[in-house]
Amino acid sequence: MMDNTLKARRLSRRLGRALETYIALPLFALLPLIAIWIATFHFIAVEREGAIATARDEAREQVDTYEAQMVRSLTAIDQTLKVLKYAVEQHGPAGALDKLRGQGLLPPSLVFVAAIADRDGHIVASNPASPPQDIGAERYFTVHRDGETGAPFVSETIGDRVKPEHHLHFTRRIDDAAGNFAGVAIVEVDPAYFTSAYERSRAGEHGLIGLIGNDGVARALRVGDKVSWGQRVALERMHDDAIEPYPTAPDGVPRYASVRHLHGFPLTAVTGLAESEEMAQYHRRRGNYIVAAVAASVLLIVVVGLVSAWSWQLSKARRRERRAQETYAAASEASLDAFFVLRSVFDADGKVVDFLVEETNSRAEQVTGVPKEQLRGRLLGELLPYYRVNGMYDELMRVVTDGQAVETEWQAANSPAVGRWLQRQIVPVEGGAVATVRDITERKLAEERIRHLAHHDELTGLPNRSLIRDRLDQAVLNAQRNGKHLALAFVDLDGFKLVNDGLGHNAGDELLKVVGRRMGACLRRNDTLGRLGGDEFVILLPDVPGEALALTPVLEKIRQAVTEPVLIDDQAVQVSCSMGVVMYPRDGEDPKTLMMNADAAMYRAKDLGSNNFQFYTREMNASVEEKLMLLEGMRKAFDATQSGAPAAGPAGHFFLMYQPKVDLRTGRIFGVEALIRWRHPEHGMVPPPRFICLAEESGLIVAIGEWVLRTACRQARLWLDAGLGPLTVSVNVSARQFEEKHLVERIAVALRDTGLPPGALELEVTESLLMRDQNQAIERMRELKDMGISLSIDDFGTGYSSLSALKSFPISTLKIDKSFVRDLATSADDQAIALAVISLGHRLHLRVIAEGVETEEQREFLAANECDEMQGYLFSPPVPADGITAMLQAQLQPAGPA
């Protein structure tokens, strides 16, 4: 009976515990938690099905659009082939293209190459003209010669000896009057033409469009910005409509791919949308659903947890004391601090003479080197004999006497923590004190790193502007106190911007570090080398002789060290430096004056051609003042010009001169270059390099450049209205203008306001400008090219562009720099460069113009080597607009009798 009663009580107690809120509530909370996740996965599944359906619909729409575009393009090409065939049958191979050209029936030569081959496979005519070529062995010729098919043939994407660029060849058979084979009509098309319909907004970064031959070989494929051809594509695995994604050529990316067989041509249009991009929105929404479910679950758990915790308070009250003790023990063992519970020990007179360790933790073993079992019950005087001399005993006495807590940091001088930084905190308790000891070595090191970063350059590790100024202040005070001299040098790297823009910021950073190490190796231990920022350094030389010439050896050593080539990513680059040097007290008695004068001396070194050092003279500040006055005069001149300046260019105004461009074959003027001039009211004509560079630095070049563009376009429109055209006006675009984000919009507005046709405007950009940001330059040039504006590379050969970059630029003209033309009659090197530029330009189907032609020998050399155009004083210097008008009118007059 008794046993049954005990069992019943135990069962009742267990059931009662199970019905407690902190146990029952979490069990019931599982039901809504499960419901939340079931609903979440349901919505995710619905979203996934919707994303797949949308991807399939977009893939079908894309292939339908691409099919329609290709049908139009291919039909136009086939119509051109039929016209060529008809013209040959009517006018013969030799006269067919001329007849069609006269009737305006030939396709544009920039996109299409039309050609006619005779029955033996020789190209007898082409547009544009090309050297003789034998295609008798080519597949696109033999298929018509050996068969009587009347259908067009499409070759694989191939190149040939005359035109190495890969093209597609569309051909049709030509018969003579008797119905026998007489040759083929050919239209060559760049494969990129068939993928230009790629729209990133619709197809994404990894979308695919292309034309595939019925033989399974790609004629043109485009993925993102990359166009390719020649891959074998498994058409049999593709469906007319996208169903499921699978890996597609050329990169194996899974796509929703669709195909359309093009009627009348042995070609198939293929499009594909990358699964990763099409499903990206689904994955984001899936993440949102999961986050929402997690948040709801956490909220539910938190609410249930709070209620359960409140309920739990009643049941845990009986165990609080025991758990508190266990928690205290666990916390003390897990603490990062060593702690000691100390009881005061008194002598017979009631005076505190020592402290007994009552309690401690395992961390104390690491501080004292004594196991904690041996620490308990022992006197500090026995354990730590040195604590009476290192200040700890005195602190303990103050704490137990005054009742105030004490905190101290020190660096341990005894084992086992020798060299480590420690922090002790002692607080009073009844009958003694509690001391905690923490290892703060890592914090001290971090503070030291922070102090170092606050006063040193992050890239090179050299002192920064703040530390440089502090050391200069101290050096000046020491020099004043001891009657000594010091020198301060400002160093600016020449050519660094070209390396930074051409090879990238990583290369520029590496160059700065190498140059910094080289300069530092040239200095004494007590000298200071710092970096102000960018490519500017400062050198502080205390305790130097009073004679400036005594510094020449170390300055020359620094200059030579900087100019040594630096190997960066297997490419040798070279920079030089310009240094401005001041001496205390000769050039200034305070740090501010010394730094200002050193900066002026450095700019003087740059003005003298760079790669040199200059000691400060009083005249240098006058040069800076003159530069500021020139800048102010330039602003006033521009304001006056905008308010309305006569064409003659009065004093204080900007005005334009025009230099003719002449065709070397005919001697006729076909264009002019607009050149800005400034007549200063006091200094007369200011050389353009002098004020244009200043305009670049101040940013005024953007407004001046827009005025030049509008003025030149307005004048060109006047010449056209006067019947003196056709004429092209060239306008130079500076680096600041080209990088201005509204450049294309400003040019379009100028053309619209002046009524000048875009084809009558040519923009000249420098080669080094294009290499600053090649991708942005190509994109901006293409926008201008699409408007119909011609583009020319000025000063070609003086920059760092590669042939691959040049091939990407949508330009029409190369301009040979006058530095290569100046000694053209006598210098074999300049002749070789000019010939190379002419040949390169013609191979790229560009016109080549030489500037700075001043002698008949230069003109004869250029004409003999098929240079297209020239510009220079041999024909005419820059003249006002009236002078150009007179030249054009004279050019229109019929030639008199011989």
XYZ file of N, CA, C and O in Angstrom, residues 668-726:
236
model
N 43.758 70.113 -102.860
C 42.571 70.894 -102.527
C 42.334 70.896 -101.009
O 42.636 69.937 -100.311
N 41.759 72.010 -100.567
C 41.390 72.115 -99.135
C 40.109 71.321 -98.910
O 39.106 71.539 -99.588
N 40.152 70.407 -97.971
C 38.961 69.624 -97.654
C 38.462 69.875 -96.230
O 37.367 69.476 -95.874
N 39.286 70.569 -95.422
C 38.882 70.819 -94.049
C 39.789 71.851 -93.401
O 40.814 72.261 -93.978
N 39.414 72.279 -92.203
C 40.217 73.222 -91.430
C 40.230 72.765 -89.981
O 39.328 72.055 -89.529
N 41.286 73.193 -89.271
C 41.359 72.942 -87.831
C 41.181 74.265 -87.108
O 41.860 75.250 -87.402
N 40.236 74.301 -86.145
C 39.978 75.505 -85.357
C 40.990 75.591 -84.222
O 41.138 74.644 -83.444
N 41.712 76.719 -84.129
C 42.769 76.916 -83.144
C 42.466 78.184 -82.344
O 42.265 79.261 -82.916
N 42.436 78.065 -81.026
C 42.103 79.200 -80.162
C 43.329 80.077 -79.961
O 44.462 79.592 -79.857
N 43.109 81.389 -79.903
C 44.173 82.356 -79.660
C 43.684 83.360 -78.612
O 42.484 83.589 -78.452
N 44.646 83.981 -77.903
C 44.321 84.975 -76.868
C 45.294 86.135 -76.986
O 46.514 85.941 -76.879
N 44.732 87.326 -77.190
C 45.542 88.544 -77.223
C 45.341 89.273 -75.892
O 44.300 89.855 -75.624
N 46.378 89.191 -75.026
C 46.309 89.815 -73.705
C 46.427 91.328 -73.857
O 47.227 91.820 -74.671
N 45.649 92.108 -73.098
C 45.697 93.570 -73.247
C 47.051 94.173 -72.894
O 47.376 95.259 -73.358
N 47.864 93.480 -72.085
C 49.167 94.026 -71.687
C 50.331 93.246 -72.287
O 51.330 93.819 -72.686
N 50.200 91.903 -72.351
C 51.316 91.070 -72.790
C 51.221 90.663 -74.261
O 52.078 89.921 -74.750
N 50.201 91.103 -74.957
C 50.065 90.732 -76.360
C 49.591 89.299 -76.521
O 48.865 88.764 -75.688
N 50.006 88.665 -77.621
C 49.586 87.291 -77.905
C 50.213 86.335 -76.893
O 51.442 86.307 -76.740
N 49.371 85.558 -76.217
C 49.838 84.570 -75.243
C 49.905 83.215 -75.947
O 48.932 82.774 -76.561
N 51.076 82.507 -75.904
C 51.181 81.205 -76.581
C 50.127 80.236 -76.043
O 49.910 80.144 -74.833
N 49.441 79.502 -76.931
C 48.388 78.570 -76.479
C 48.845 77.575 -75.422
O 48.113 77.336 -74.458
N 50.050 76.943 -75.550
C 50.423 75.979 -74.499
C 50.434 76.594 -73.110
O 50.150 75.930 -72.121
N 50.752 77.905 -73.042
C 50.856 78.546 -71.734
C 49.502 78.700 -71.067
O 49.327 78.382 -69.879
N 48.491 79.178 -71.811
C 47.199 79.401 -71.150
C 46.289 78.184 -71.198
O 45.397 78.041 -70.367
N 46.490 77.258 -72.146
C 45.652 76.047 -72.199
C 45.961 75.141 -71.015
O 45.057 74.569 -70.390
N 47.252 74.999 -70.673
C 47.602 74.180 -69.498
C 46.999 74.774 -68.237
O 46.514 74.054 -67.364
N 47.022 76.114 -68.128
C 46.438 76.764 -66.958
C 44.923 76.565 -66.916
O 44.333 76.372 -65.846
N 44.293 76.594 -68.096
C 42.856 76.351 -68.160
C 42.525 74.917 -67.739
O 41.500 74.662 -67.101
N 43.382 73.964 -68.125
C 43.186 72.568 -67.709
C 43.245 72.460 -66.191
O 42.393 71.826 -65.565
N 44.261 73.070 -65.566
C 44.429 72.969 -64.117
C 43.248 73.591 -63.381
O 42.795 73.077 -62.355
N 42.746 74.734 -63.873
C 41.680 75.446 -63.177
C 40.291 74.911 -63.498
O 39.323 75.250 -62.810
N 40.153 74.080 -64.535
C 38.840 73.575 -64.923
C 38.101 74.487 -65.879
O 37.017 74.157 -66.354
N 38.684 75.655 -66.203
C 38.030 76.592 -67.116
C 37.995 76.054 -68.543
O 37.236 76.548 -69.381
N 38.803 75.009 -68.817
C 38.896 74.472 -70.176
C 37.553 73.938 -70.663
O 37.278 73.930 -71.864
N 36.671 73.476 -69.750
C 35.378 72.928 -70.170
C 34.517 74.016 -70.806
O 33.957 73.852 -71.891
N 34.430 75.174 -70.141
C 33.635 76.274 -70.690
C 34.275 76.835 -71.956
O 33.589 77.127 -72.944
N 35.625 76.984 -71.952
C 36.308 77.505 -73.144
C 36.137 76.538 -74.309
O 35.888 76.944 -75.452
N 36.267 75.241 -74.030
C 36.125 74.249 -75.097
C 34.740 74.277 -75.719
O 34.595 74.115 -76.940
N 33.700 74.487 -74.892
C 32.342 74.560 -75.452
C 32.193 75.801 -76.338
O 31.553 75.759 -77.390
N 32.810 76.927 -75.914
C 32.754 78.129 -76.751
C 33.460 77.904 -78.087
O 32.975 78.296 -79.145
N 34.636 77.233 -78.055
C 35.358 76.941 -79.303
C 34.497 76.076 -80.218
O 34.396 76.315 -81.433
N 33.861 75.039 -79.641
C 33.030 74.134 -80.440
C 31.889 74.891 -81.115
O 31.668 74.760 -82.332
N 31.173 75.690 -80.350
C 30.026 76.417 -80.917
C 30.480 77.426 -81.975
O 29.863 77.559 -83.030
N 31.577 78.150 -81.697
C 32.057 79.155 -82.649
C 32.503 78.496 -83.945
O 32.190 78.982 -85.044
N 33.239 77.378 -83.838
C 33.711 76.693 -85.039
C 32.542 76.126 -85.837
O 32.521 76.195 -87.077
N 31.543 75.545 -85.169
C 30.380 74.990 -85.869
C 29.597 76.106 -86.562
O 29.113 75.932 -87.701
N 29.460 77.258 -85.894
C 28.723 78.373 -86.496
C 29.434 78.872 -87.758
O 28.813 79.140 -88.783
N 30.790 78.966 -87.696
C 31.543 79.426 -88.864
C 31.471 78.409 -89.996
O 31.330 78.768 -91.173
N 31.562 77.119 -89.669
C 31.476 76.083 -90.705
C 30.114 76.121 -91.391
O 30.003 75.893 -92.607
N 29.061 76.393 -90.625
C 27.730 76.511 -91.222
C 27.665 77.697 -92.196
O 27.057 77.604 -93.267
N 28.355 78.797 -91.882
C 28.394 79.955 -92.782
C 29.093 79.601 -94.087
O 28.668 80.010 -95.177
N 30.191 78.845 -94.008
C 30.887 78.445 -95.231
C 29.998 77.543 -96.089
O 29.976 77.670 -97.321
N 29.275 76.640 -95.431
C 28.399 75.749 -96.196
C 27.272 76.536 -96.854
O 26.931 76.303 -98.026
N 26.702 77.485 -96.122
C 25.614 78.288 -96.691
C 26.101 79.148 -97.859
O 25.325 79.497 -98.755
N 27.388 79.498 -97.841
C 27.953 80.302 -98.921
C 28.337 79.455 -100.133
O 28.879 79.985 -101.108
N 28.078 78.164 -100.087
C 28.393 77.291 -101.212
C 29.858 76.941 -101.315
O 30.341 76.575 -102.399
N 30.611 77.041 -100.189
C 32.051 76.773 -100.212
C 32.387 75.368 -99.731
O 33.564 75.041 -99.587
N 31.386 74.560 -99.515
C 31.615 73.198 -99.018
C 31.785 72.223 -100.155
O 31.801 72.620 -101.320
N 31.871 70.922 -99.889
C 31.852 70.365 -98.524
C 33.160 70.633 -97.784
O 34.226 70.618 -98.388
